Structures are given as structure tokens and as C-alpha cells.
mmCIF file of N, CA and C in Angstrom:
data_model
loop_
_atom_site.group_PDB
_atom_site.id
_atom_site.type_symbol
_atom_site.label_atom_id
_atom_site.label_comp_id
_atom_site.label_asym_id
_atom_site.label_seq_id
_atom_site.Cartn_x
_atom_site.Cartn_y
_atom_site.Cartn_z
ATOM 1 N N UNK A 12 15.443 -0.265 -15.503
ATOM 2 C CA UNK A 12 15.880 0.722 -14.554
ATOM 3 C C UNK A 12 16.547 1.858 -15.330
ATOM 4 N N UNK A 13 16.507 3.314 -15.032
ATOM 5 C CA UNK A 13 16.448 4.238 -15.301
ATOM 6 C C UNK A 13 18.369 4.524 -15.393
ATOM 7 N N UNK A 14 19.301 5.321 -16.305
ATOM 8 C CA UNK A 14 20.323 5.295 -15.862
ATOM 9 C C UNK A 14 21.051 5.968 -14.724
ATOM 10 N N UNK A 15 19.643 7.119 -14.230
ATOM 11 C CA UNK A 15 19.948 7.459 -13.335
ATOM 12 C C UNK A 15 19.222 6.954 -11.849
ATOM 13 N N UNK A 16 18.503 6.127 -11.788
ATOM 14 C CA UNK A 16 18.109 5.428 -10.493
ATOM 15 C C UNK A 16 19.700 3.982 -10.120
ATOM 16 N N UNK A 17 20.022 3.522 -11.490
ATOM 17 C CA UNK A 17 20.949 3.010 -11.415
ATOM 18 C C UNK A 17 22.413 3.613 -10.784
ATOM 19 N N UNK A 18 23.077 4.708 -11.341
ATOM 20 C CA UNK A 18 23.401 5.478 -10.694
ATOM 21 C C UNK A 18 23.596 6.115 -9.104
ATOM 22 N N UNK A 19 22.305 6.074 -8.950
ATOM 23 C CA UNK A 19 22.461 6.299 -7.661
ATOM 24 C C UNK A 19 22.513 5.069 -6.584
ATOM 25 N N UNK A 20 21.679 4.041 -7.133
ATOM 26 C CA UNK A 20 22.013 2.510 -6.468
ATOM 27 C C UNK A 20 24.183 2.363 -6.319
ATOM 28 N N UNK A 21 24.428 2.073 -7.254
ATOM 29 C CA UNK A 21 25.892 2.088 -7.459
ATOM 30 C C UNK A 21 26.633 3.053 -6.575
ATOM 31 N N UNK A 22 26.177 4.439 -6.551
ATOM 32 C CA UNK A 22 26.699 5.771 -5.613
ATOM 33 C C UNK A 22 26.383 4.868 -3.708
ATOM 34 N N UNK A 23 25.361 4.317 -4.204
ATOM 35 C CA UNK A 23 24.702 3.666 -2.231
ATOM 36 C C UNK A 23 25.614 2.562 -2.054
ATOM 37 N N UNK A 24 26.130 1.702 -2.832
ATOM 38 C CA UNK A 24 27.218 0.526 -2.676
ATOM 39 C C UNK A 24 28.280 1.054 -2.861
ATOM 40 N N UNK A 25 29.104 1.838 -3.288
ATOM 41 C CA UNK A 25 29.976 2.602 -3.284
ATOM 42 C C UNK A 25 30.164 3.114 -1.817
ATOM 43 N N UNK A 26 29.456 3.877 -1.559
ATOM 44 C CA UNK A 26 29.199 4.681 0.103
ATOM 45 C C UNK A 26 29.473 3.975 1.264
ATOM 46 N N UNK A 27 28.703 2.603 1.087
ATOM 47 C CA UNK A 27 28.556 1.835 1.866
ATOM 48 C C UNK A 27 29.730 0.693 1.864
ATOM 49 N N UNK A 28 30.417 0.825 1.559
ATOM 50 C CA UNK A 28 31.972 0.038 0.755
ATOM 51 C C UNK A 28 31.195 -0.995 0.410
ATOM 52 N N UNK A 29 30.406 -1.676 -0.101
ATOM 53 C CA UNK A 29 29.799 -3.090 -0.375
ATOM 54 C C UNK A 29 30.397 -3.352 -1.800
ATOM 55 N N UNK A 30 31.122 -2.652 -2.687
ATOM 56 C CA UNK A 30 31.468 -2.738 -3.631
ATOM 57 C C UNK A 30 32.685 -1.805 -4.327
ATOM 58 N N UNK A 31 33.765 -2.314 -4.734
ATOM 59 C CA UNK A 31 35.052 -1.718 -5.099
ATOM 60 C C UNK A 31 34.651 -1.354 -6.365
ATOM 61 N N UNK A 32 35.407 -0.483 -7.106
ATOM 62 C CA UNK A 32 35.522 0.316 -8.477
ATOM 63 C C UNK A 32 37.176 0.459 -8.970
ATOM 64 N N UNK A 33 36.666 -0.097 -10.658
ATOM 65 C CA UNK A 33 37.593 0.439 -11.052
ATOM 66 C C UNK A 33 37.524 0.631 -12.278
ATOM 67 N N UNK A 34 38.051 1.881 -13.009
ATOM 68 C CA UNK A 34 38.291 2.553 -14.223
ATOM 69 C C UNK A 34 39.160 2.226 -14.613
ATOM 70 N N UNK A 35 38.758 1.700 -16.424
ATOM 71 C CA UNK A 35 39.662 1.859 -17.449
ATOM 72 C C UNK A 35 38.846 2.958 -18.490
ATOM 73 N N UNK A 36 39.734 3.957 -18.743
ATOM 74 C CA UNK A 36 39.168 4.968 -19.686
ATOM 75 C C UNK A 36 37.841 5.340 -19.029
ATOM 76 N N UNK A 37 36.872 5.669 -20.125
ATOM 77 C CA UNK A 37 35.492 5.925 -19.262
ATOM 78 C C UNK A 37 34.447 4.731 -18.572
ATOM 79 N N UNK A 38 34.929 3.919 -18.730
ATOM 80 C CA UNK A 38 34.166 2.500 -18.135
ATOM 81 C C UNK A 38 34.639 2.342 -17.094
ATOM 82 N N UNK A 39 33.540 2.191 -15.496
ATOM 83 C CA UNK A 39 33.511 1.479 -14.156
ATOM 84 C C UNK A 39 33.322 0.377 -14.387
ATOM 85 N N UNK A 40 34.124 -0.467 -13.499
ATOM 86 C CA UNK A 40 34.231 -1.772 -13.263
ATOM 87 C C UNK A 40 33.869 -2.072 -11.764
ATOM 88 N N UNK A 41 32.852 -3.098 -11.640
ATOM 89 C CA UNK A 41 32.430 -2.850 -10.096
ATOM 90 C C UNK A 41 32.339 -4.522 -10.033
ATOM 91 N N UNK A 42 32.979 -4.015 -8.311
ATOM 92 C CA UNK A 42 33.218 -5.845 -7.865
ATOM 93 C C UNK A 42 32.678 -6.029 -6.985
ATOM 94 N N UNK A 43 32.389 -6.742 -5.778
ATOM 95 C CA UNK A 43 31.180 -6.763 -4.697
ATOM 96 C C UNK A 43 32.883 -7.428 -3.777
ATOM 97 N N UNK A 44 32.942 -6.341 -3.118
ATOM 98 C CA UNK A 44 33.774 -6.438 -1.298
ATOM 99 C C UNK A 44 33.739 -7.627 -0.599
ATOM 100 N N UNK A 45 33.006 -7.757 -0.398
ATOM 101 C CA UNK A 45 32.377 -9.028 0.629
ATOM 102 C C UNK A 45 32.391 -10.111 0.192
ATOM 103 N N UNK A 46 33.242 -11.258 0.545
ATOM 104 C CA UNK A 46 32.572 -12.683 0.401
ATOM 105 C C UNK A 46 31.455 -13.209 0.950
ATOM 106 N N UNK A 47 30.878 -12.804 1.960
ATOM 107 C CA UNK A 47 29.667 -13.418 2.643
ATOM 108 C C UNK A 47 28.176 -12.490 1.696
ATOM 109 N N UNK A 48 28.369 -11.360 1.032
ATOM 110 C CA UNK A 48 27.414 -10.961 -0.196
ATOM 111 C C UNK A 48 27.754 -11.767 -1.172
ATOM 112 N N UNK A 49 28.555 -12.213 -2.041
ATOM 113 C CA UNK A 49 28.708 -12.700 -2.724
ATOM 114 C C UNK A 49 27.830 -14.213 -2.731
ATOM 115 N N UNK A 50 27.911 -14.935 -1.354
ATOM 116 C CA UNK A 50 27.985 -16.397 -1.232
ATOM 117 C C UNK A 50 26.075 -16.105 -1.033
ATOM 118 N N UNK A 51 25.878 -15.189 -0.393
ATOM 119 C CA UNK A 51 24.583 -14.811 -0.539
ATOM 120 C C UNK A 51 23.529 -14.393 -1.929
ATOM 121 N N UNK A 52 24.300 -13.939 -2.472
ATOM 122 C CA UNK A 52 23.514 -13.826 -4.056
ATOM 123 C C UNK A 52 23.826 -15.149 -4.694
ATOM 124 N N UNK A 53 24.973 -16.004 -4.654
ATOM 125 C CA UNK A 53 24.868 -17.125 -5.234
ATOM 126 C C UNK A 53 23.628 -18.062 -4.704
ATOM 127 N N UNK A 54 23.358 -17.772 -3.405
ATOM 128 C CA UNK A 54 22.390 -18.990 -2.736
ATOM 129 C C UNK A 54 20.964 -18.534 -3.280
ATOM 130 N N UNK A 55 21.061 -17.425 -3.670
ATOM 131 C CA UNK A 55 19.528 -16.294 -3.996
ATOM 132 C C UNK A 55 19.335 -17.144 -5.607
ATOM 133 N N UNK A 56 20.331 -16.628 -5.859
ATOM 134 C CA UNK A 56 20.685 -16.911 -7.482
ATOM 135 C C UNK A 56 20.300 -18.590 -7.863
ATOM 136 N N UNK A 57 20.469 -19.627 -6.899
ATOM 137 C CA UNK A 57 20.482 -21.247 -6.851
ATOM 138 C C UNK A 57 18.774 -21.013 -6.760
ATOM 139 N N UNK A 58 18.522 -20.775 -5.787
ATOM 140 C CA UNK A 58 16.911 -20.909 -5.250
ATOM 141 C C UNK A 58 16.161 -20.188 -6.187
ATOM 142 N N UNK A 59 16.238 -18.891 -6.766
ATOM 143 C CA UNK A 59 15.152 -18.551 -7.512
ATOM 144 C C UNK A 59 15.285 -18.175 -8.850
ATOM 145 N N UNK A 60 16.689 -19.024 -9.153
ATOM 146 C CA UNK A 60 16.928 -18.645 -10.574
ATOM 147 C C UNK A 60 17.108 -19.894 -11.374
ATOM 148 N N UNK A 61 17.343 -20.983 -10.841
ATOM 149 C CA UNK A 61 17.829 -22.140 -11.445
ATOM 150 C C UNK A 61 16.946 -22.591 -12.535
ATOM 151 N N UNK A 62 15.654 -22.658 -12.174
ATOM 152 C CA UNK A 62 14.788 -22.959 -12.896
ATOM 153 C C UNK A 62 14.382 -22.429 -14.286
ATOM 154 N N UNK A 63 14.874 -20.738 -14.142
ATOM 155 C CA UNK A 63 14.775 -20.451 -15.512
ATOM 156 C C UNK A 63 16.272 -20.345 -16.209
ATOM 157 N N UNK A 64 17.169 -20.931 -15.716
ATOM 158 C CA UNK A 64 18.571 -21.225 -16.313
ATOM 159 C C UNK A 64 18.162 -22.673 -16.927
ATOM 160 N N UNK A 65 18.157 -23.739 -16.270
ATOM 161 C CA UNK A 65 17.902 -25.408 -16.758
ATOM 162 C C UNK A 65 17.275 -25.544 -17.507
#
């Protein structure tokens, strides 16, 4: 992904509060708002990722 298609993804979760920010110096730090997104990418993350983790 492009640094600016990325960019603008981040600007759309930002917008959308789905994700907090925070700066040290020139580095964003980005956290995901929501516990029920969170518990949702973990279940994403179990089902279609496990297999190439194990």
C-alpha cells in the first residue's frame, strides 16, 4: 500500500473516531477506540490467520 492511500485510510478512522492518535515527536501512534472492533479483528485474525501463524 501506497504511503499515501495509507494516509488517507488512517485520515477515514480518524474521522470516523474508530481510532485515537497520539504523537511523540514526529511519530503517530494509533489505537483502535472500540472494544467490540478490536474483539472483531481478533476473531478475523483466529479464523484466517492461525494457520499461517502455527
Amino acid at each position: 500500500m501506497s504511503q499515501s492511500a495509507l494516509s488517507q485510510h488512517l485520515a477515514w478512522l480518524r474521522r470516523d473516531e474508530l481510532v485515537a492518535t497520539r504523537k511523540e515527536a514526529q511519530t503517530v501512534y494509533y489505537t483502535l477506540k472500540s472494544d467490540e472492533v478490536k474483539a472483531l479483528i481478533q476473531t478475523l485474525h483466529g479464523l484466517y490467520c492461525a494457520e499461517a501463524t502455527a
